[in-house]
mmCIF file of C-alpha atoms in Angstrom:
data_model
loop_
_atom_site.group_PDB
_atom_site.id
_atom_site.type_symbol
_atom_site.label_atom_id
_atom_site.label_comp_id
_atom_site.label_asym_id
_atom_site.label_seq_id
_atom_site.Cartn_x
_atom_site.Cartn_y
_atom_site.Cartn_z
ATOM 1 C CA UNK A 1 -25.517 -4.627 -26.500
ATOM 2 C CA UNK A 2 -24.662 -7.806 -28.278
ATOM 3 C CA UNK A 3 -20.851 -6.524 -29.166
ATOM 4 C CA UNK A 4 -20.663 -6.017 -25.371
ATOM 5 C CA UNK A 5 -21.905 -9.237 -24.659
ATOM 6 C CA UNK A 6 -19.454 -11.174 -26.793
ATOM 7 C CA UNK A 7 -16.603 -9.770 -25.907
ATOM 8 C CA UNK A 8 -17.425 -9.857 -22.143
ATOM 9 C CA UNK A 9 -17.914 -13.545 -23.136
ATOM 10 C CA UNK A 10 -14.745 -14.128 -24.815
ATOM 11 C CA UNK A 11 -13.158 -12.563 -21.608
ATOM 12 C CA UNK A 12 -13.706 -13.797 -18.252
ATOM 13 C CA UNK A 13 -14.381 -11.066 -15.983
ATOM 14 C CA UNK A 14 -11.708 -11.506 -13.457
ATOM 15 C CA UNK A 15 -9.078 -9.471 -12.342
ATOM 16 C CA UNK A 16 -5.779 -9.981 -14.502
ATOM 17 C CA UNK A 17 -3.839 -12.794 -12.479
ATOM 18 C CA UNK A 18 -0.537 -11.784 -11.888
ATOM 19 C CA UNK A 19 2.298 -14.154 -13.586
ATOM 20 C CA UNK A 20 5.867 -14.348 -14.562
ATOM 21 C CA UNK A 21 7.338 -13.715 -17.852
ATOM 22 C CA UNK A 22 6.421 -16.990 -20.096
ATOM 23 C CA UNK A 23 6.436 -18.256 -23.339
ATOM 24 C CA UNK A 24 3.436 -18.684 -25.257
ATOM 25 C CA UNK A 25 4.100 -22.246 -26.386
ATOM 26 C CA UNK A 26 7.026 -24.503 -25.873
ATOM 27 C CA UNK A 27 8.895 -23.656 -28.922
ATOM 28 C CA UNK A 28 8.495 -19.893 -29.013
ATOM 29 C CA UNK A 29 10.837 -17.424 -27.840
ATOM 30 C CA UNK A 30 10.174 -15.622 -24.747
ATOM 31 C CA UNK A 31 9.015 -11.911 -24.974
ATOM 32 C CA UNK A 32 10.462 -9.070 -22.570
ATOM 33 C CA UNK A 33 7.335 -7.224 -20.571
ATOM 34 C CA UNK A 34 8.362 -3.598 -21.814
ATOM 35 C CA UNK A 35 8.583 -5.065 -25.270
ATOM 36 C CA UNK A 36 5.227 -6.643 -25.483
ATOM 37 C CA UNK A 37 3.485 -3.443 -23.715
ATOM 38 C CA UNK A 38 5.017 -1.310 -26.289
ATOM 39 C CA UNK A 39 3.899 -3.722 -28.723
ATOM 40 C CA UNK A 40 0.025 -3.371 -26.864
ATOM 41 C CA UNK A 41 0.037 0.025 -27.113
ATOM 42 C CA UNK A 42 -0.780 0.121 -31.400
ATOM 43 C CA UNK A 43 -3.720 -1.901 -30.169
ATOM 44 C CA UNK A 44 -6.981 -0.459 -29.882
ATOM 45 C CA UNK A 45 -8.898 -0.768 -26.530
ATOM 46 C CA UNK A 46 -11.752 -2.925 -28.032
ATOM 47 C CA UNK A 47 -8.694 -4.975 -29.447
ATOM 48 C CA UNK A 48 -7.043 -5.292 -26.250
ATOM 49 C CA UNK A 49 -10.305 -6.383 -24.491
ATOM 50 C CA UNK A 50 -10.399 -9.143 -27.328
ATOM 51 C CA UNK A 51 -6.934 -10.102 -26.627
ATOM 52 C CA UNK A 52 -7.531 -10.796 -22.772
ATOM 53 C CA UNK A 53 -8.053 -14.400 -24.212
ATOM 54 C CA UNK A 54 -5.212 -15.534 -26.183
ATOM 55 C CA UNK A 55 -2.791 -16.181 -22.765
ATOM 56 C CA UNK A 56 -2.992 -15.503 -19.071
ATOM 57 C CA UNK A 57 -0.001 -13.816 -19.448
ATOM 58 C CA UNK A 58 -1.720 -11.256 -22.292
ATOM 59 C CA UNK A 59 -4.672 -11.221 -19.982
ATOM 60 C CA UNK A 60 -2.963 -9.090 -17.157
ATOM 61 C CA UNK A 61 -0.682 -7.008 -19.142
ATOM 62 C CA UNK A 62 -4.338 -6.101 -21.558
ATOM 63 C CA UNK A 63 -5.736 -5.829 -18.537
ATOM 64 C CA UNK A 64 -3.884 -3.196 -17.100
ATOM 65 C CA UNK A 65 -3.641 -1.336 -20.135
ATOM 66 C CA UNK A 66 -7.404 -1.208 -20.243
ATOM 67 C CA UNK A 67 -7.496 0.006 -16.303
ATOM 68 C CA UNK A 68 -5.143 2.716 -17.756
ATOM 69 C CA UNK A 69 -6.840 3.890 -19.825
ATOM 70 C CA UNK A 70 -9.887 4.175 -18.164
ATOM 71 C CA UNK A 71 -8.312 6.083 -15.670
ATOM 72 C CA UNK A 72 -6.904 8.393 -18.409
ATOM 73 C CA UNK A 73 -9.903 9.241 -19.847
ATOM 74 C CA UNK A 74 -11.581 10.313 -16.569
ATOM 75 C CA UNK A 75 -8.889 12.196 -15.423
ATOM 76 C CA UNK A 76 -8.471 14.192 -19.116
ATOM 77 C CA UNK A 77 -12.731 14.588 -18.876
ATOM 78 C CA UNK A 78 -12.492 16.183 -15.305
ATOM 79 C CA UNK A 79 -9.438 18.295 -16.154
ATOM 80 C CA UNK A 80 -11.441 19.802 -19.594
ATOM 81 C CA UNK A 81 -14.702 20.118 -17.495
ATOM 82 C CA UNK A 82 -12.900 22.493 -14.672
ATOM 83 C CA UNK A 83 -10.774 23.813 -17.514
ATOM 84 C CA UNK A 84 -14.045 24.937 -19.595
ATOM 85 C CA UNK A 85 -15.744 26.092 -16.235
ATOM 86 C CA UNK A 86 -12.997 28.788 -15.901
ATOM 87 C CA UNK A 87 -12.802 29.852 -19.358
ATOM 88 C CA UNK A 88 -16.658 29.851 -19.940
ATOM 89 C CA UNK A 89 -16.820 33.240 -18.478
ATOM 90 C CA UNK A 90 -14.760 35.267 -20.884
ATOM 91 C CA UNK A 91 -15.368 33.116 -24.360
ATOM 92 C CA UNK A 92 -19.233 32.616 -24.338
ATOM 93 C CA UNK A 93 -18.685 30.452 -27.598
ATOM 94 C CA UNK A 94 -17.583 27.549 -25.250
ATOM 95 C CA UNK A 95 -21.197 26.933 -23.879
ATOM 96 C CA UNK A 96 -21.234 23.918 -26.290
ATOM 97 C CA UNK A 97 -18.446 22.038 -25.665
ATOM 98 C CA UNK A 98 -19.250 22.832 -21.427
ATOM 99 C CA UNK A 99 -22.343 21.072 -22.049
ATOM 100 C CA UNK A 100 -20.779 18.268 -24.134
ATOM 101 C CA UNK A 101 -18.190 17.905 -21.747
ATOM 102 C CA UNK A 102 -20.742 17.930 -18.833
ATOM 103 C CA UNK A 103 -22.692 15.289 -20.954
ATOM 104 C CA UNK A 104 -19.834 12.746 -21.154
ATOM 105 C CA UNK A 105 -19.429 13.330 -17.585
ATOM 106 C CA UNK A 106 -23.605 12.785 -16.509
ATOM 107 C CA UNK A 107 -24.371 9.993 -19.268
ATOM 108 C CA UNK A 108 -21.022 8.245 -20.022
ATOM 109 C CA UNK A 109 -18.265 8.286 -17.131
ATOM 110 C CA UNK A 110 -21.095 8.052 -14.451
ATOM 111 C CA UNK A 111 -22.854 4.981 -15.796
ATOM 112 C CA UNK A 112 -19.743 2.991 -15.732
ATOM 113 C CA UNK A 113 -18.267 4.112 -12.614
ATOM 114 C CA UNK A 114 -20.219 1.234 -11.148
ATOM 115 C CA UNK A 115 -16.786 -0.677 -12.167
ATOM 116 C CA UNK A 116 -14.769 1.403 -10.247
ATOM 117 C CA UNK A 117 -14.902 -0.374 -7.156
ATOM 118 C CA UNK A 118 -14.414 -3.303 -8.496
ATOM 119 C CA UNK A 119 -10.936 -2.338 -10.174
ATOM 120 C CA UNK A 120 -9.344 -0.088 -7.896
ATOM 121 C CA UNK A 121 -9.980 -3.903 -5.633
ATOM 122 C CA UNK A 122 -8.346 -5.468 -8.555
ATOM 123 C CA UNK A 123 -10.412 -7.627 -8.888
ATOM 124 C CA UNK A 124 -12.025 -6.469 -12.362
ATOM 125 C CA UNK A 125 -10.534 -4.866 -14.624
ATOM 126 C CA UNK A 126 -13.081 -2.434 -17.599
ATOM 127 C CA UNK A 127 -14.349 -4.806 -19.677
ATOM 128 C CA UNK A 128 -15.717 -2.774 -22.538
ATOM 129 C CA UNK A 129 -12.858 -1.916 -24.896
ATOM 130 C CA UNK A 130 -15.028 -0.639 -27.564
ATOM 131 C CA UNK A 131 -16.663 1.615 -25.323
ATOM 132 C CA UNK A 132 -13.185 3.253 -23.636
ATOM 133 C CA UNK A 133 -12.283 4.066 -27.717
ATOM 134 C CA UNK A 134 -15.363 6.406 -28.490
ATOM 135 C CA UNK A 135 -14.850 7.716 -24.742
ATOM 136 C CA UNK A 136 -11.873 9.023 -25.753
ATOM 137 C CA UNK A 137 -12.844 9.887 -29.374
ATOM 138 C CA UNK A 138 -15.382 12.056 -28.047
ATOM 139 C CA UNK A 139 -12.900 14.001 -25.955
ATOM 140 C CA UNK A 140 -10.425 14.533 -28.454
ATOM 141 C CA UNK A 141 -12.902 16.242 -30.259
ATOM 142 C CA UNK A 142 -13.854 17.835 -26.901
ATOM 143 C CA UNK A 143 -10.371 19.378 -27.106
ATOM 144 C CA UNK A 144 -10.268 20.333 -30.887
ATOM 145 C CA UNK A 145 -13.514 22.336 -29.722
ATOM 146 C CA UNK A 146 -11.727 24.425 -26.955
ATOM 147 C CA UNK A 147 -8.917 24.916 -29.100
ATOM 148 C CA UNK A 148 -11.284 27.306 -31.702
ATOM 149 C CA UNK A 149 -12.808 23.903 -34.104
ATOM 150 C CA UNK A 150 -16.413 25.151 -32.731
ATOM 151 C CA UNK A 151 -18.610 23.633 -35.388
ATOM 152 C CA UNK A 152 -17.252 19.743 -34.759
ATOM 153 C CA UNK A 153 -20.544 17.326 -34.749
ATOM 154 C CA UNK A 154 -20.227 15.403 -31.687
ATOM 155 C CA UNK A 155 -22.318 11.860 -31.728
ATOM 156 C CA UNK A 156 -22.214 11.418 -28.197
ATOM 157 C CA UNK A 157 -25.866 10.087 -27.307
ATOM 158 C CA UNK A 158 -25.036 7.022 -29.213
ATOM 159 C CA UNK A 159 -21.994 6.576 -26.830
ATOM 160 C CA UNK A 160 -24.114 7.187 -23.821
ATOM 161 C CA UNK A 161 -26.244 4.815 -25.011
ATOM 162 C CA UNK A 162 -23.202 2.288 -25.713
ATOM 163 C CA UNK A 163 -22.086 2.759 -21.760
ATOM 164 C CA UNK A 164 -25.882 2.361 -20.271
ATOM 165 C CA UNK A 165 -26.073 -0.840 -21.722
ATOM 166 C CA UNK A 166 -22.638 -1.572 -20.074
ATOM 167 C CA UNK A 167 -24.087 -0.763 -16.538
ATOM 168 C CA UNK A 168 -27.017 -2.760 -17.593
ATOM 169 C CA UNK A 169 -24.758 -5.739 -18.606
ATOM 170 C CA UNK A 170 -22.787 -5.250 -15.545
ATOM 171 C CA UNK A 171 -25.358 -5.235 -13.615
ATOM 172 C CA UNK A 172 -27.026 -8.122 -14.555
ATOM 173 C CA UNK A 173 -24.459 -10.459 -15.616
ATOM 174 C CA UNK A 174 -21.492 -9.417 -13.283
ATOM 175 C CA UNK A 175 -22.257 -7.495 -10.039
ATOM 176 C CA UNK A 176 -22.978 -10.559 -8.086
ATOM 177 C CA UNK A 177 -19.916 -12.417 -8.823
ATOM 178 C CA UNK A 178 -17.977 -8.914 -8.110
ATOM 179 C CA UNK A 179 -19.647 -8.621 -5.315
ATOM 180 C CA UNK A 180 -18.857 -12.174 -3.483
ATOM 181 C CA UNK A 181 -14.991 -11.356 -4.591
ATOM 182 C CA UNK A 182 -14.927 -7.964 -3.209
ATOM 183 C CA UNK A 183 -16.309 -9.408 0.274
ATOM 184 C CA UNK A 184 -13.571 -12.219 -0.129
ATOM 185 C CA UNK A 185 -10.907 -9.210 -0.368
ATOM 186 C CA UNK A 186 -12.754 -7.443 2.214
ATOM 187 C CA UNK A 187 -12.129 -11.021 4.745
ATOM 188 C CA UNK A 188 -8.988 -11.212 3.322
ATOM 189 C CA UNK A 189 -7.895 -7.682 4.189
ATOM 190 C CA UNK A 190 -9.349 -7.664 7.541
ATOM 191 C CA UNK A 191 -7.470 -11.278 8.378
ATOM 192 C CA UNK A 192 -4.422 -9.287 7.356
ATOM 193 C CA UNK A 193 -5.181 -6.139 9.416
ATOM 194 C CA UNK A 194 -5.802 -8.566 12.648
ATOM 195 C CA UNK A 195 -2.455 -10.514 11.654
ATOM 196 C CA UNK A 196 -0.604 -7.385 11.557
ATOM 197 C CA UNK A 197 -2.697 -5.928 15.044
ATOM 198 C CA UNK A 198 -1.729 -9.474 16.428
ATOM 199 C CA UNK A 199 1.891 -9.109 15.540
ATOM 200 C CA UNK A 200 2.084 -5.456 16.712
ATOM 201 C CA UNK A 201 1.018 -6.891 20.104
ATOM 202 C CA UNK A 202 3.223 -9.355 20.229
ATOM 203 C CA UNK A 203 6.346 -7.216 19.086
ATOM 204 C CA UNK A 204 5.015 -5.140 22.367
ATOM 205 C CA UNK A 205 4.836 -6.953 24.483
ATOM 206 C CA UNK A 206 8.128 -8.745 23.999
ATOM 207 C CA UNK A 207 9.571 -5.147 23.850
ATOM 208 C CA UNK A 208 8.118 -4.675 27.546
ATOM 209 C CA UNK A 209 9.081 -7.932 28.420
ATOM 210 C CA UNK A 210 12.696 -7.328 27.411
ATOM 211 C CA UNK A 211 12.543 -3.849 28.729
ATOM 212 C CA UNK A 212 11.767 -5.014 32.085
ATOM 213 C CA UNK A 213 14.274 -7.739 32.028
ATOM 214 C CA UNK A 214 17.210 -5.183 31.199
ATOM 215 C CA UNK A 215 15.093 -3.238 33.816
ATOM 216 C CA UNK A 216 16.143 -5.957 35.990
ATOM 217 C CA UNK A 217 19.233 -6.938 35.075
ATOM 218 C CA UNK A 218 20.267 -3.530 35.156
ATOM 219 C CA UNK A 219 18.854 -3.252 39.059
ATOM 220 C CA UNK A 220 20.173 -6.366 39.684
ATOM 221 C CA UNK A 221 23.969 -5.507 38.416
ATOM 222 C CA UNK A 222 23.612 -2.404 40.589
ATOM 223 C CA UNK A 223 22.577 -4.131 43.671
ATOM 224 C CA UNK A 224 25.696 -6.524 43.259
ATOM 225 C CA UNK A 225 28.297 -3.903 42.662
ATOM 226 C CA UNK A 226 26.534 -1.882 46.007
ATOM 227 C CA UNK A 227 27.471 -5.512 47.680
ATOM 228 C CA UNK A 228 30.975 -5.580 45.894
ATOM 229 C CA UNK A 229 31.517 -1.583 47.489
ATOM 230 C CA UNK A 230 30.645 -2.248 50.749
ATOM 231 C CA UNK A 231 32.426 -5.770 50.908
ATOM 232 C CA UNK A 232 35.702 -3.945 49.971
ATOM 233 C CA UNK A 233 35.133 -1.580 52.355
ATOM 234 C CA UNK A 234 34.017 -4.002 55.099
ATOM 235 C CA UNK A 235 37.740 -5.730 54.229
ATOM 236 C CA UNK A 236 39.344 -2.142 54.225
ATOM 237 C CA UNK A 237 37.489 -1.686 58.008
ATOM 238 C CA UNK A 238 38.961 -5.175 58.639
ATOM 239 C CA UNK A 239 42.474 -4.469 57.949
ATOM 240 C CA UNK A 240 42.503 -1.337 59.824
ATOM 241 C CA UNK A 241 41.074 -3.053 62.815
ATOM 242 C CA UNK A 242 43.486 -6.066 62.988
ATOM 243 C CA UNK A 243 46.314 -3.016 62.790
ATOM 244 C CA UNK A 244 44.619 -0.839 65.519
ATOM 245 C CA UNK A 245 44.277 -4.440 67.733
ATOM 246 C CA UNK A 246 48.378 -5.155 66.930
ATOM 247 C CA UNK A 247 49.200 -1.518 67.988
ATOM 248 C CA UNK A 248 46.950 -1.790 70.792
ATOM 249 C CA UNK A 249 48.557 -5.301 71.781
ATOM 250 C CA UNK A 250 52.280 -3.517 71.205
ATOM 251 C CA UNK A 251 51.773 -0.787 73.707
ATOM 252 C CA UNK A 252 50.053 -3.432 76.391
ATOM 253 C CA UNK A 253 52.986 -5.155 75.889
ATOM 254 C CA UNK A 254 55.088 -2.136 76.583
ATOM 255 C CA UNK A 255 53.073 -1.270 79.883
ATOM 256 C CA UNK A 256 53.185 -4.594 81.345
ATOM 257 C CA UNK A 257 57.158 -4.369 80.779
ATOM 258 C CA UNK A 258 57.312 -1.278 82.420
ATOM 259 C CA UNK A 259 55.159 -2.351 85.248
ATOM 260 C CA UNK A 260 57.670 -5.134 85.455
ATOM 261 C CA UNK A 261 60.545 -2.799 85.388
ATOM 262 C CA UNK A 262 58.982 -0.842 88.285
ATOM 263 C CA UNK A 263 57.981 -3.172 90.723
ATOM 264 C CA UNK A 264 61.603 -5.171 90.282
ATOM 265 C CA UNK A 265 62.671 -1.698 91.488
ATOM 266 C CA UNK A 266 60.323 -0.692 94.504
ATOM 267 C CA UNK A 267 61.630 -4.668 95.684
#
């Protein structure tokens, strides 16, 4: 419990803050990210934890390294577990390392899922290096067991042990402060969610806006070519008239000549 303490100490419990690629110190030379995670990765976990506090940019790339591996060992633990239930059945000589396996899952993994929602928020990341090393100790050996290596001695209460006083520390050192961050996220995501509500309203209704204008401008252009049709055809009508009225006025014109003609003659 006290090796958890200090390094939980050492280490602030706060998600790893994200940064750019810096230099340690004025005068050093700056070190490429996928250099200085492959460096990270001949580190042990409890190392890593340790190293958290030597520069904010160490602190998120340890930090994610630790979430990693976390995530690793669960997933390897459930796969074995479902792996051992199905092969349980035909070799009876893996009863042992079901219940070891089932173990790590009930006393160990459970205990300090309480993180969980704290890192998949990112605003945590697993804290107890130490801890994640004889996790996954404990499942290699789970594996050399299902592979034939039956009679391996497994120390695994001491590990439970190791991640109960974890929750405990957790619990009563950290949850609270998680806690008020995770609500902070929570505001924070909702805020977002009624931005982005806000600004899908917005982008609708100026899409019905402009839909009715072209709507409109669209009825309008119609309306004014209608007026354009029937104004050339009103000038068409026009033209025809004014030639129907001048043949109309020739053959008056004729008549009254011919009327002329005629009564000159009855005279």
């Amino acid at each position: 419990h006290q090796a958890l303490t200090n390094e939980s100490r050492r280490c602030k419990a706060v998600a790893p803050t994200a940064c750019k690629r810096s230099t340690l110190s004025s005068g050093s030379v700056e070190m490429p990210v996928q250099v200085l995670q492959q460096v990270l990765k001949k580190f042990t976990f409890k190392e890593l934890g340790e190293m958290r506090c030597v520069h904010p940019y160490w602190d998120e790339l340890c930090g994610q390294a630790l979430n990693s591996g976390y995530c690793e060992v669960v997933k390897k633990a459930d796969k074995m577990l479902t792996e051992c239930q199905r092969r349980v059945h035909n070799e009876r000589q893996l009863h042992s390392v079901l219940a070891l396996l089932t173990n790590i899952q009930v006393h160990i993994l459970n205990p300090i899922d309480i993180l969980r929602p704290a890192m998949d928020e990112g605003v945590c990341c697993f804290l107890y290096g130490d801890l994640l090393d004889k996790i996954f100790t404990i499942v290699a050996k789970a594996r050399l067991m299902m592979n034939g290596e039956y009679d391996l001695a497994v120390d695994w209460k001491s590990v439970a042990e190791l991640a109960r006083r974890a929750q405990i520390h957790y619990k009563t050192n950290l949850e609270a402060v998680m806690e008020e961050k995770l609500s902070d996220v929570v505001r924070l995501k909702a805020l977002q969610r009624i931005q982005r509500i806000d600004s899908f309203m917005i982008d609708s209704t100026v899409t019905k806006l402009e839909k009715a204008a072209h709507m409109a401008r669209d009825d309008l252009e119609w309306e004014i070519e209608q007026l354009r049709q029937q104004n050339s055809q009103l000038r068409k009508d026009n033209r025809e008239l004014k030639m129907d009225y001048m043949r109309l006025e020739s053959r008056i014109e004729v008549l009254e000549n011919k009327f002329r003609t005629m009564a000159r003659l009855l005279q």
